[in-house]
XYZ file of C-alpha atoms in Angstrom:
622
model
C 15.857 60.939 -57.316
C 14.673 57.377 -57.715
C 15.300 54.850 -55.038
C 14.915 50.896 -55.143
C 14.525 48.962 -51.963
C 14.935 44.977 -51.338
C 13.827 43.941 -48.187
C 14.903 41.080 -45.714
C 18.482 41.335 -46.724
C 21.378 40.469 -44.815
C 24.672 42.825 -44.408
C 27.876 40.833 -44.558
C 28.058 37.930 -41.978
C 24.949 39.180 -39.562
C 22.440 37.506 -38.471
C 20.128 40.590 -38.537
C 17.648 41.259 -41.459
C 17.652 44.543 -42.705
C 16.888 46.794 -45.956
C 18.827 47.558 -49.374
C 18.235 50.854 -50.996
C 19.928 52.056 -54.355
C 20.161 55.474 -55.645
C 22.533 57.271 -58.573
C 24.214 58.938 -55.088
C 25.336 55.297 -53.889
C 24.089 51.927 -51.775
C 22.657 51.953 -47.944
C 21.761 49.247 -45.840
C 19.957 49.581 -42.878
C 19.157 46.756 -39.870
C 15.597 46.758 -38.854
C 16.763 45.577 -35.174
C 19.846 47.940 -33.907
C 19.487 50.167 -37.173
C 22.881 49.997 -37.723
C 23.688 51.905 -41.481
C 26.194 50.778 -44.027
C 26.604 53.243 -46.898
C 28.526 52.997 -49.455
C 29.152 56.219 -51.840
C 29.013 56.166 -55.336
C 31.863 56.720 -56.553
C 33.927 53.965 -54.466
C 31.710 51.279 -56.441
C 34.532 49.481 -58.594
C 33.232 46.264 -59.129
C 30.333 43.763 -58.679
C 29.911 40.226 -59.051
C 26.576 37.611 -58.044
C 27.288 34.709 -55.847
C 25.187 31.904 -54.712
C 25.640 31.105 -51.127
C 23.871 29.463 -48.407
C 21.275 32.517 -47.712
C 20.080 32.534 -51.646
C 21.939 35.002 -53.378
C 25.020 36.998 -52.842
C 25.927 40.866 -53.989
C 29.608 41.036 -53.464
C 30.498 45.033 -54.054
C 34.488 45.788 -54.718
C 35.663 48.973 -53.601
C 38.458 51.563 -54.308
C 41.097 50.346 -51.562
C 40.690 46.823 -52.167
C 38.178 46.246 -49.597
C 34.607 44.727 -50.579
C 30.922 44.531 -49.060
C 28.296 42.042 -49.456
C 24.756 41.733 -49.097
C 22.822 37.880 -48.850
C 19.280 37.166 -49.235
C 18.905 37.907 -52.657
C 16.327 35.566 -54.323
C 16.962 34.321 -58.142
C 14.682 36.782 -59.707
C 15.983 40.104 -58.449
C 19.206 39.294 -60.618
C 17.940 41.031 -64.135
C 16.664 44.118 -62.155
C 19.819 44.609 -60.020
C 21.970 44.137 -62.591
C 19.860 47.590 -64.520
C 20.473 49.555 -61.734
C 24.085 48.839 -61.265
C 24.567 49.573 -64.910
C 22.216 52.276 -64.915
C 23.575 54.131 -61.497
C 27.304 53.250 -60.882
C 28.264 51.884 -64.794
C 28.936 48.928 -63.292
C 28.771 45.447 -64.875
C 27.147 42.927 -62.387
C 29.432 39.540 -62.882
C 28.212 35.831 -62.493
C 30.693 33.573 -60.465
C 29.964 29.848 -61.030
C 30.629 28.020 -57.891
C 31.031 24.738 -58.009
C 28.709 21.322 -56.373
C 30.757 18.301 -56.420
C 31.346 18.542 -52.798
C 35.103 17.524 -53.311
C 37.047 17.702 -49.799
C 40.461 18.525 -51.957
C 41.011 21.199 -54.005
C 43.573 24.416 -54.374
C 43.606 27.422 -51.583
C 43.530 30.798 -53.122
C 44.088 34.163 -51.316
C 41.517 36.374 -52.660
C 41.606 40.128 -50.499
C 40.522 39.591 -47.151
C 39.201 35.959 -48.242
C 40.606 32.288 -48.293
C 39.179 30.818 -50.897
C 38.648 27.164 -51.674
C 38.695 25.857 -55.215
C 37.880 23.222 -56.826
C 37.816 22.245 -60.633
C 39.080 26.046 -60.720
C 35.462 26.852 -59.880
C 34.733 28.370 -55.812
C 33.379 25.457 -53.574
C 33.992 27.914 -49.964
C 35.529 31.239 -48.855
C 36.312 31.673 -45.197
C 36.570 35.617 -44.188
C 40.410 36.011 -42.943
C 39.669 38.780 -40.575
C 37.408 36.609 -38.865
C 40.534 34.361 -38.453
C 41.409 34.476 -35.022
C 44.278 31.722 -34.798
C 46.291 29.942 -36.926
C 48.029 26.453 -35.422
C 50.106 23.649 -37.212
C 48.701 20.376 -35.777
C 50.913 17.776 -36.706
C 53.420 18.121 -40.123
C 50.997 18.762 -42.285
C 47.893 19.874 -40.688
C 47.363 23.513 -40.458
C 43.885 24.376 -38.356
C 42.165 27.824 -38.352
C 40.143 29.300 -35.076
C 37.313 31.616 -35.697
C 35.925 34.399 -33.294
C 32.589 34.644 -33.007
C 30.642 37.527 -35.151
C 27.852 38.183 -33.252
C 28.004 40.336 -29.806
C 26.388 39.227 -26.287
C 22.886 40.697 -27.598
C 22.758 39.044 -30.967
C 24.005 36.097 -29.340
C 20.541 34.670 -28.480
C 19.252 34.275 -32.778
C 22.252 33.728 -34.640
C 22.524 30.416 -35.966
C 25.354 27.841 -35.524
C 28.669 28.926 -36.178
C 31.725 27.314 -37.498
C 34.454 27.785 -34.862
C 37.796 25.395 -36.449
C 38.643 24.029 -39.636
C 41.672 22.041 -40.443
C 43.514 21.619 -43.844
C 45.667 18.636 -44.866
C 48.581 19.965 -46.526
C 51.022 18.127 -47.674
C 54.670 17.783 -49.404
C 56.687 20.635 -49.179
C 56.825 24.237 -51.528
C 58.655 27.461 -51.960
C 55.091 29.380 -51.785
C 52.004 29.483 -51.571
C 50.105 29.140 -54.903
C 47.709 31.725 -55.671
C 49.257 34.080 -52.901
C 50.181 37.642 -54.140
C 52.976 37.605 -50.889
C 54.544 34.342 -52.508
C 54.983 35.894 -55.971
C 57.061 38.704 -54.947
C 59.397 36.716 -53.060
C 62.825 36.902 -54.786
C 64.932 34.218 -56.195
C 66.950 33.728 -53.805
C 64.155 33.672 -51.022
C 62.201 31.041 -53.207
C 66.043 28.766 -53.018
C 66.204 29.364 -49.533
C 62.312 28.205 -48.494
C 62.312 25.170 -50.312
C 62.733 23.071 -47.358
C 59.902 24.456 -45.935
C 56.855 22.480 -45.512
C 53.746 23.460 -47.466
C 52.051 22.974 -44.145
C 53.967 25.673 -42.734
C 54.221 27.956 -46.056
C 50.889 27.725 -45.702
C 50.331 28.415 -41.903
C 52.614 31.478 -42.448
C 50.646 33.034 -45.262
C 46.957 32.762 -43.025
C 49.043 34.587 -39.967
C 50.261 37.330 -42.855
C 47.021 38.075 -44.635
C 45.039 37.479 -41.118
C 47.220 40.007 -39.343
C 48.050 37.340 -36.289
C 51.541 37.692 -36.266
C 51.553 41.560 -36.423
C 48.188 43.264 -35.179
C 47.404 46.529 -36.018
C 47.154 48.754 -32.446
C 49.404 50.480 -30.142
C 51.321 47.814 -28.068
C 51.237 48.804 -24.640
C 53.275 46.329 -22.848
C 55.444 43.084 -23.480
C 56.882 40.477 -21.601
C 59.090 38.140 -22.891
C 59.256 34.319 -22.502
C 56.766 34.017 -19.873
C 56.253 30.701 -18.176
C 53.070 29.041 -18.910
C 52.459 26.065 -17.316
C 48.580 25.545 -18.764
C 49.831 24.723 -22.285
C 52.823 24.589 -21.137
C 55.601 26.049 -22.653
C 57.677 29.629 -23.023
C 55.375 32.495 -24.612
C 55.498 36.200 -25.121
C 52.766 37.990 -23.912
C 51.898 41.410 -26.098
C 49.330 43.301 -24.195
C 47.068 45.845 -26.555
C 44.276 48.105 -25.405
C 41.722 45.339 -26.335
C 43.499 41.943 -26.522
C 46.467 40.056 -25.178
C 48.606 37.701 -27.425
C 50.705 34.717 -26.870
C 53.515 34.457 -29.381
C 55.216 30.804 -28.979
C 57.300 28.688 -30.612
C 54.338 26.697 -32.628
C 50.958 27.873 -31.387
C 50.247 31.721 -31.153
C 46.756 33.027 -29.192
C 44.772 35.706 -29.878
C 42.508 36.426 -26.132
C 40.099 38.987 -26.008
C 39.625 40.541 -21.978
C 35.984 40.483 -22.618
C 36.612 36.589 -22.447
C 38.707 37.071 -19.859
C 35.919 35.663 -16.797
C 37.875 35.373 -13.609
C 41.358 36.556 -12.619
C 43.751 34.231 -9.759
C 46.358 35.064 -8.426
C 47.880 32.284 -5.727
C 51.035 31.511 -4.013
C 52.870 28.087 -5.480
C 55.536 27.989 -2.981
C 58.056 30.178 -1.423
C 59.472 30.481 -4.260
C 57.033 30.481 -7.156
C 53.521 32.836 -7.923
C 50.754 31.473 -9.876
C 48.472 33.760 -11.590
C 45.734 32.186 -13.882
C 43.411 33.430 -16.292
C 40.102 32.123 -16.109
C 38.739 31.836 -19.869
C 35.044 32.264 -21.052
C 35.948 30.668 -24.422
C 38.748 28.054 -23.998
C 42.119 28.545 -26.105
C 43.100 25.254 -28.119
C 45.855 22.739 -28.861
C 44.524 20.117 -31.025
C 41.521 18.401 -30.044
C 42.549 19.783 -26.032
C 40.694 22.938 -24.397
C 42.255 24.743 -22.146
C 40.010 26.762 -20.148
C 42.555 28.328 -17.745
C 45.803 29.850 -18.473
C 48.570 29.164 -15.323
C 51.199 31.300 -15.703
C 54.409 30.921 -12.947
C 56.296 33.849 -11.676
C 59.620 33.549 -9.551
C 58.831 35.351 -6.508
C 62.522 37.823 -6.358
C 62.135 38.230 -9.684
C 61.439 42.316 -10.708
C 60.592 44.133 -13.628
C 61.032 47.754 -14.545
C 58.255 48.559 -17.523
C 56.791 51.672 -18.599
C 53.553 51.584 -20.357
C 53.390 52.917 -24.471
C 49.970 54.881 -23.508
C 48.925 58.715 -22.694
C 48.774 59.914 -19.629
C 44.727 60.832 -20.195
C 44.297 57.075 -21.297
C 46.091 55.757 -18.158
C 43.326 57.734 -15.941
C 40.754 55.682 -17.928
C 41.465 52.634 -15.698
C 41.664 51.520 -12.472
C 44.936 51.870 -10.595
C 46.723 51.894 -13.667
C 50.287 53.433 -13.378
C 53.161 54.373 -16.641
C 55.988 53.187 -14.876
C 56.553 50.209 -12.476
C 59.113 48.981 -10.716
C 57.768 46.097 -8.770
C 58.324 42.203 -8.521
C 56.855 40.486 -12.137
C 54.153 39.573 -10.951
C 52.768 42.057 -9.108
C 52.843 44.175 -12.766
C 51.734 41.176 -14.869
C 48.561 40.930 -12.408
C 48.097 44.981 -12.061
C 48.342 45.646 -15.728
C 45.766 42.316 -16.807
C 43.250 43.761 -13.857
C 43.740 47.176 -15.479
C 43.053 46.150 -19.010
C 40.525 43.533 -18.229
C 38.722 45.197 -15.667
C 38.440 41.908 -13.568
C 39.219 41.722 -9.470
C 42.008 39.732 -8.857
C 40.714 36.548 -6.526
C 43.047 35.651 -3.712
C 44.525 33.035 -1.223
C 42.228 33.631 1.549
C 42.243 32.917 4.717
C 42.714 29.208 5.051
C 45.906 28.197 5.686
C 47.709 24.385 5.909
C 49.706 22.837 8.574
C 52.727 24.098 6.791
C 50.767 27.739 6.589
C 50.196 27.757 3.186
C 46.756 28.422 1.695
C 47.183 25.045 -0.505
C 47.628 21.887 0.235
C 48.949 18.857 -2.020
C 46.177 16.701 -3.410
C 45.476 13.980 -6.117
C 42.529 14.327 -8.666
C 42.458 10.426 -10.485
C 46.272 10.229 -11.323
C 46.665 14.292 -11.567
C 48.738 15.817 -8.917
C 47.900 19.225 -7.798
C 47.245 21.920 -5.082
C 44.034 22.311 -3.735
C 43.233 25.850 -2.696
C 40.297 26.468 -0.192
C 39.527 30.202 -0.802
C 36.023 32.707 -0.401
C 33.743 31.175 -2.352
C 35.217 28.491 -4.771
C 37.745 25.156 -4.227
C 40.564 25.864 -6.705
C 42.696 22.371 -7.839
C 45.472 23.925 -10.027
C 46.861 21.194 -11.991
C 47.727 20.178 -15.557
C 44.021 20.509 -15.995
C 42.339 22.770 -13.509
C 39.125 22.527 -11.604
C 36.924 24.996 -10.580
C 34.122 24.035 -7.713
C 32.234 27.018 -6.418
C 31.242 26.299 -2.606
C 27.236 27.822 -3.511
C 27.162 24.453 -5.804
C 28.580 21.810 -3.081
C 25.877 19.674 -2.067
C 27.839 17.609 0.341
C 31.729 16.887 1.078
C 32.294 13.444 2.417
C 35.332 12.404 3.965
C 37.010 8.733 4.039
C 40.017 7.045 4.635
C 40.215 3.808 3.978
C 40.219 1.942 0.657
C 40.383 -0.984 -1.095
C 43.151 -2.186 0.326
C 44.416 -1.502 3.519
C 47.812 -0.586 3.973
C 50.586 1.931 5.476
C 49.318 5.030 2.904
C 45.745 4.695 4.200
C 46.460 5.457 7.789
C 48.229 8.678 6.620
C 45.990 10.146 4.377
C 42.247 10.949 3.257
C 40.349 11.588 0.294
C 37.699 14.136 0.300
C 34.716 13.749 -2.179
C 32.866 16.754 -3.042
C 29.484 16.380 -4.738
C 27.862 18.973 -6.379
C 24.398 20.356 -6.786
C 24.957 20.165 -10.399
C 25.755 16.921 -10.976
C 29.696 16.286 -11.485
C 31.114 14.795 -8.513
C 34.892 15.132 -7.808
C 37.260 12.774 -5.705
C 40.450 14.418 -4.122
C 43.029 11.674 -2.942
C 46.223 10.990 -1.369
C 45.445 14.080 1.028
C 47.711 14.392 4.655
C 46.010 13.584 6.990
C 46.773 16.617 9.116
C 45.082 18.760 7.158
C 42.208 16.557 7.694
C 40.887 19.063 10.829
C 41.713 22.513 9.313
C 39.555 21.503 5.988
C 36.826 20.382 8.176
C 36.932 23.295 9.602
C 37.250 25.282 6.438
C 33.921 23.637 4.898
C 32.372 23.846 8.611
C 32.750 27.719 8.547
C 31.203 28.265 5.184
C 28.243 26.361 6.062
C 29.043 23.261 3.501
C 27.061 19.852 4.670
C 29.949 17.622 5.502
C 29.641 13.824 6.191
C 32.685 11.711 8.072
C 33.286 8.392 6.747
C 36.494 8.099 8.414
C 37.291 5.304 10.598
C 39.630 6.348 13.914
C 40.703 3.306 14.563
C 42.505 2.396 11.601
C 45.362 1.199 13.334
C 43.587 -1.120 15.930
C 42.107 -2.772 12.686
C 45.631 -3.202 11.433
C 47.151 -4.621 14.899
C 44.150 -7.283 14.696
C 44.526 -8.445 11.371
C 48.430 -9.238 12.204
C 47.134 -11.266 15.471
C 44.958 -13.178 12.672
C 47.798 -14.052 10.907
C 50.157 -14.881 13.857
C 47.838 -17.328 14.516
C 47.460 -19.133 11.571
C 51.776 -19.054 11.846
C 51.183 -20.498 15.216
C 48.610 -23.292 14.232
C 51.222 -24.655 11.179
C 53.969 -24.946 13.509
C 51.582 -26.918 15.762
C 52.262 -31.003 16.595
C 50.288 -33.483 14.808
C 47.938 -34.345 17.956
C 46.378 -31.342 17.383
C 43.394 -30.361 14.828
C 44.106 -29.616 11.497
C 41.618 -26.866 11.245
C 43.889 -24.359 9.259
C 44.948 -26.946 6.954
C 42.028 -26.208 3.609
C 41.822 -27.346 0.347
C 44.150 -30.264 -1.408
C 46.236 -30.636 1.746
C 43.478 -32.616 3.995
C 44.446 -35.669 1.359
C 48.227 -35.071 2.003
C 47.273 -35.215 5.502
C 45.225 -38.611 5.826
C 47.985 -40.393 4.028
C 50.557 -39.190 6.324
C 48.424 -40.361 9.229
C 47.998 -43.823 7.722
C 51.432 -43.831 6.941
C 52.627 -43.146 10.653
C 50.260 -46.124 11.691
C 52.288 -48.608 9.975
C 54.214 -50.645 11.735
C 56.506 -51.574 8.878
C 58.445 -48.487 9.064
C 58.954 -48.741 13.020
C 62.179 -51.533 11.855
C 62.870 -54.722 11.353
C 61.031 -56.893 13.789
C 62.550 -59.739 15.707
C 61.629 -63.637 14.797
C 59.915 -63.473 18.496
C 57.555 -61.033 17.656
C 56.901 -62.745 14.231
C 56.348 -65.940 16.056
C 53.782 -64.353 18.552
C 52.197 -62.279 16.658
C 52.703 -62.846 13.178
C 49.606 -62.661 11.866
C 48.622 -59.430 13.000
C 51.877 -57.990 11.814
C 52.244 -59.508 8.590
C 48.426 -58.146 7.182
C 49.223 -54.809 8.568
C 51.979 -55.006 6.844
C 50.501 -56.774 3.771
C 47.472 -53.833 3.727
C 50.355 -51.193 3.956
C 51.717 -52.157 0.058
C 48.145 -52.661 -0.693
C 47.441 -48.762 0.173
C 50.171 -47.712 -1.131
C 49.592 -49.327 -4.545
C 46.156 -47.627 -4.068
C 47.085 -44.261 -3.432
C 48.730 -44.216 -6.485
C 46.735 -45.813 -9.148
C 43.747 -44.345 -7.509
C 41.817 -47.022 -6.570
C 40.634 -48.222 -2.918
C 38.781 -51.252 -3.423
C 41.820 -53.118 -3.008
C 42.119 -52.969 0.229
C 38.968 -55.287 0.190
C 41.712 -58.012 -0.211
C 43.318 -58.063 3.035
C 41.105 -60.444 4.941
C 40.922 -63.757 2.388
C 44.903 -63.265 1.875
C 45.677 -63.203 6.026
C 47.350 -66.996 5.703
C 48.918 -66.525 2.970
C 50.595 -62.948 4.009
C 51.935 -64.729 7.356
C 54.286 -66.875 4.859
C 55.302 -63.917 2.428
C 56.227 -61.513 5.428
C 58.433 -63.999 7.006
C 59.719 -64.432 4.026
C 60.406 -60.643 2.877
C 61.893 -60.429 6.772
C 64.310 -62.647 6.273
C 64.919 -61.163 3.103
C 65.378 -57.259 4.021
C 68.878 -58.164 5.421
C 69.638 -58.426 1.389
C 69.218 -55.377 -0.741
C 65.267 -54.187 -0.969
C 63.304 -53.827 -4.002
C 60.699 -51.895 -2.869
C 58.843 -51.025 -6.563
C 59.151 -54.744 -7.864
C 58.254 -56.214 -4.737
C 54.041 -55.090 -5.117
C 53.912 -57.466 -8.170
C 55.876 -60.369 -6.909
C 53.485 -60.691 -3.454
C 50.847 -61.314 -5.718
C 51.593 -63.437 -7.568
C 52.948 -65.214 -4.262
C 49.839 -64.857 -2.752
C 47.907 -66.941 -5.360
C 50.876 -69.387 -5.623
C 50.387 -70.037 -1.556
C 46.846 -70.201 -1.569
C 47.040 -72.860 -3.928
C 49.678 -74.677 -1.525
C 47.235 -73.981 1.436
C 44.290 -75.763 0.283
C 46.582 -78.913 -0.308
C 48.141 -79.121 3.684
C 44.780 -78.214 5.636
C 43.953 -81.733 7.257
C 47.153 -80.803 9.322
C 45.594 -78.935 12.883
C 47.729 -76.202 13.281
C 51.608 -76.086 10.737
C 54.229 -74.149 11.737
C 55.389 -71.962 9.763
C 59.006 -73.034 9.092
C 58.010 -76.998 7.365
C 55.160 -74.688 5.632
C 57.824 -72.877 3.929
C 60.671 -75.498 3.304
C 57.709 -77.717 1.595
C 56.419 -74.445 -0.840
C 59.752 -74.278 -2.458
C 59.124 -75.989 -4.693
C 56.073 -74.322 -6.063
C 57.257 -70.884 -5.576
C 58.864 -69.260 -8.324
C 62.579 -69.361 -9.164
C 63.488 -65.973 -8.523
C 63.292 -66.395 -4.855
C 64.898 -69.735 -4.575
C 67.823 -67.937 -5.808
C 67.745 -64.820 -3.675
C 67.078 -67.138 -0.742
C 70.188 -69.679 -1.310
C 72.138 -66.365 -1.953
């Protein structure tokens, strides 16, 4: 019997290299690594077509029950001779597909077997394997996006190449099916009438979770629970439990979690009332462009269940304290069955316990709010988003108090920073400060390097920064003999002009012709300088009050004047103008009387009437 071999050829989506040998008996590959053996008989051979794909060339093999195999790492010349022995051993016609180049991003979706394919110009650009398909989600209206399990195991892991892991397909408008899918063609009339609403988004979505077997897995179901609690993505979810895998059925997204990627198991009081028990994730479950690493689910505490478990009693023995029936609070058979299944230990409280006795206490991580659990060997924040810190990778935990800002809040709590040996370093806020000494002497016990920033005397700090400020209260209300040291900025100006305002004397009252007489002169270019710095002060200019001295003679006339005057009605604003122009109007008079010794004042002003101006003549005779 003749046999052909083709060496370095790859069997289906493996990453290992392995050989191709043909005989009139059948097809048998073999992997030169695990020597794993595929063999196909002859007589199951239906069909056989030649594909170019990414690894050179493709032999895609149909079989009798609709299934097909396929073999890469053909090169271009081994067509002519494969194609003989396919014809020669199995009567088989080896078929060309064209594929097509353009690199179009929008095209049709075909459901081909166990394949999605992707046309476009009716010509293949991609197929994506379905039963690699390990999730199908709607993000948005018209997005659908796919998640992909990995192919290769924990030992392969190390050489396969890069792996696609999501891809997303804008869909939109709105059909009665699916084209190109053979579950969409034998819908009846009146099914197409009544799904014509439907999105094509979600026609879509819903042929992927038929043809990918999401919605109904093939197994043995061994237990179910119905709308479940999950806080971490939150929402209501049924949780079917098979030998091998759990999944999450919900309202939009639906999960498919191996227990292999199940890493670490939790199971911690909330509250008197509630349960938390989390699964820690290897490979994080997605919503979107957000991971979710952990999966919180919440329990009421009274709250039983009575299940019995769809497996043998030989299978039960298998595992680990594994019972048929329970009987016992939810929880405590959502926890034994996943432990079971999993064949992960279930990590507990501990023993730290709060000032209120529970093992968590309430914390802030940024502007997350959360309980912080101190147990064995990690730090456990359970929040929207939870945090993991193992206490072998703490480098140091500092402690501190005071922020900022000081305030009421800072005196009654802490924050606790906790840097890691690894790098990430993680601040926990808004913390009571009673638990301040039994986390101290949580971290103190397991031998974690702690270092105290927090300042005691918080409070004395406080107390002294309100004596500060009573006596800045006490140094405003102060008389104006005193300094005006608290007094900054634009009010020293305000504060100079009130002094210089005080010292006039032209505010103190009328003054009486006696002390006009006596001391006249005195008075009246006091008084004289006071318009003059008021003028100044408000155009802005202080070298007029360089003109006080030559005008002294002049001003004795034009305040006795304005005194007898005041009795009438003031015009303080017009009055400025009027003085000087009656200053240079009596200096002229001045220089005209000075043989006379010493004038009096009265004859002085009877004999400038008549070269004063008008206006005053008037107001005077009035």
């Amino acid at each position: 019997m003749a046999t052909t071999q083709f060496d370095r050829i790859y069997y289906d989506l493996s990453s290992e290299v392995g050989k191709l040998r043909l005989a009139s008996s059948g097809m048998a590959w073999k992997g030169e690594e695990n020597e794993g053996v595929k063999a196909i008989p002859a007589d199951e051979i239906k069909w056989a077509q030649w594909f170019r794909v990414a690894r050179n060339f493709q032999l895609r093999v149909g079989l009798k029950d609709r299934r097909r195999e396929t073999f890469d790492g053909f090169v271009r010349e081994d067509h002519d001779k494969l194609a003989g022995l396919l014809k020669q051993h199995f009567g088989v016609t080896l078929e060309i597909k064209d594929v097509t180049f353009k690199g179009w991003n929008w095209g049709v979706t075909d459901i081909q077997g166990q394949d999605l394919a992707f046309l476009v110009s009716n010509k293949t650009a991609f197929e994506l394997p379905l039963k690699q398909v390990a999730n199908s989600n709607i993000a948005g209206r018209t997005e659908v996006s796919l998640e992909f399990s990995s192919s290769g195991g924990k030992n392969a892991s190390r050489n396969v190449p890069d792996e696609m892991v999501e891809i997303r397909f804008y869909v939109p408008g709105t059909h009665t099916k699916l084209r190109g899918s053979e579950a969409g063609s034998q819908k009846s009339d009146a099914e197409d009438e009544e799904s014509e609403e439907v999105s094509a988004a979600q026609a879509f979505h819903d042929a992927i979770k038929d043809k990918a077997e999401i919605g109904q897995v093939s197994g043995d179901l061994v237990l179910s629970f119905e709308e479940v609690l999950v806080l971490t993505p939150r929402g209501r979810y049924d949780v079917d439990m098979f030998l091998d895998f759990l999944r999450l059925r919900g309202k939009t997204y639906d999960y498919k979690i191996l227990y292999s990627s199940i890493s670490r198991l939790f199971l911690l009081p909330k509250d008197d009332q509630h349960v938390l028990f989390i699964l820690g994730l290897s490979t994080p479950i997605r919503q979107g462009q957000t991971r979710y690493q952990y999966l919180v689910m919440q329990f009421a505490r009274e709250e039983e269940t009575t299940a019995e478990l769809n497996m043998a009693e030989e299978e039960i023995e298998k595992y680990d304290r594994l019972k048929k029936n329970y009987e016992d609070p939810t929880f405590e058979v959502v926890s034994g069955v996943f432990r079971a299944l999993s064949k992960k230990k279930i990590i507990g409280s501990g023993a730290f316990q709060s000032r209120d006795g529970h093992p968590g206490i309430k914390a802030n991580l940024k502007a997350v709010q959360g309980d912080l659990f101190m147990l064995e060997k990690y730090i456990f924040f359970v929040s929207k988003q939870p945090t993991l810190v193992e206490l072998s990778d703490i480098h140091q935990c500092v402690f501190s108090r005071v922020g900022a800002s000081m305030g009421a809040s800072a005196a009654r709590t802490f924050d606790l920073k906790i840097v890691t040996k690894s790098g990430p370093e993680y601040t926990f806020t808004s913390i009571n400060k009673e638990e301040h000494e039994p986390v101290e002497t949580f971290l103190k016990d397991k031998k974690v390097k702690i270092k105290n920033e927090m300042v005691a005397d918080v409070d004395m700090m406080m107390a002294a920064a309100a004596g500060d400020s009573d006596e800045e209260m006490q140094s405003v209300a102060s008389s104006g003999d005193e300094r005006p040291k608290p007094r900054v900025g634009g009010d020293e100006d305000d504060t100079e002009e009130d002094e210089d305002f005080q010292a006039s004397s032209s505010d103190a009252g009328s003054p009486s012709e006696t002390d006009s007489e006596s001391g006249g002169g005195v008075t009246a270019s006091d008084a004289s300088g006071d318009r003059e710095m008021a003028k100044a002060a408000k155009d802005g200019k202080k070298k007029k009050l360089t003109k006080k001295k030559p005008k002294a003679k002049a001003d004795d006339i034009d305040v006795e004047d304005e005194l007898k005057k005041k009795p009438a009605k003031p015009k303080p604003k017009a009055k400025p103008k009027k003085d000087v122009e009656n200053d240079a109007m009596d200096i002229d008079d001045d220089e005209k009387p000075k043989p006379k010794p010493k004038p009096k004042p009265k004859p002085k002003v009877k004999g400038g009437d008549d070269d004063g101006p008008s206006k005053k003549k008037q107001k005077m005779s009035v």
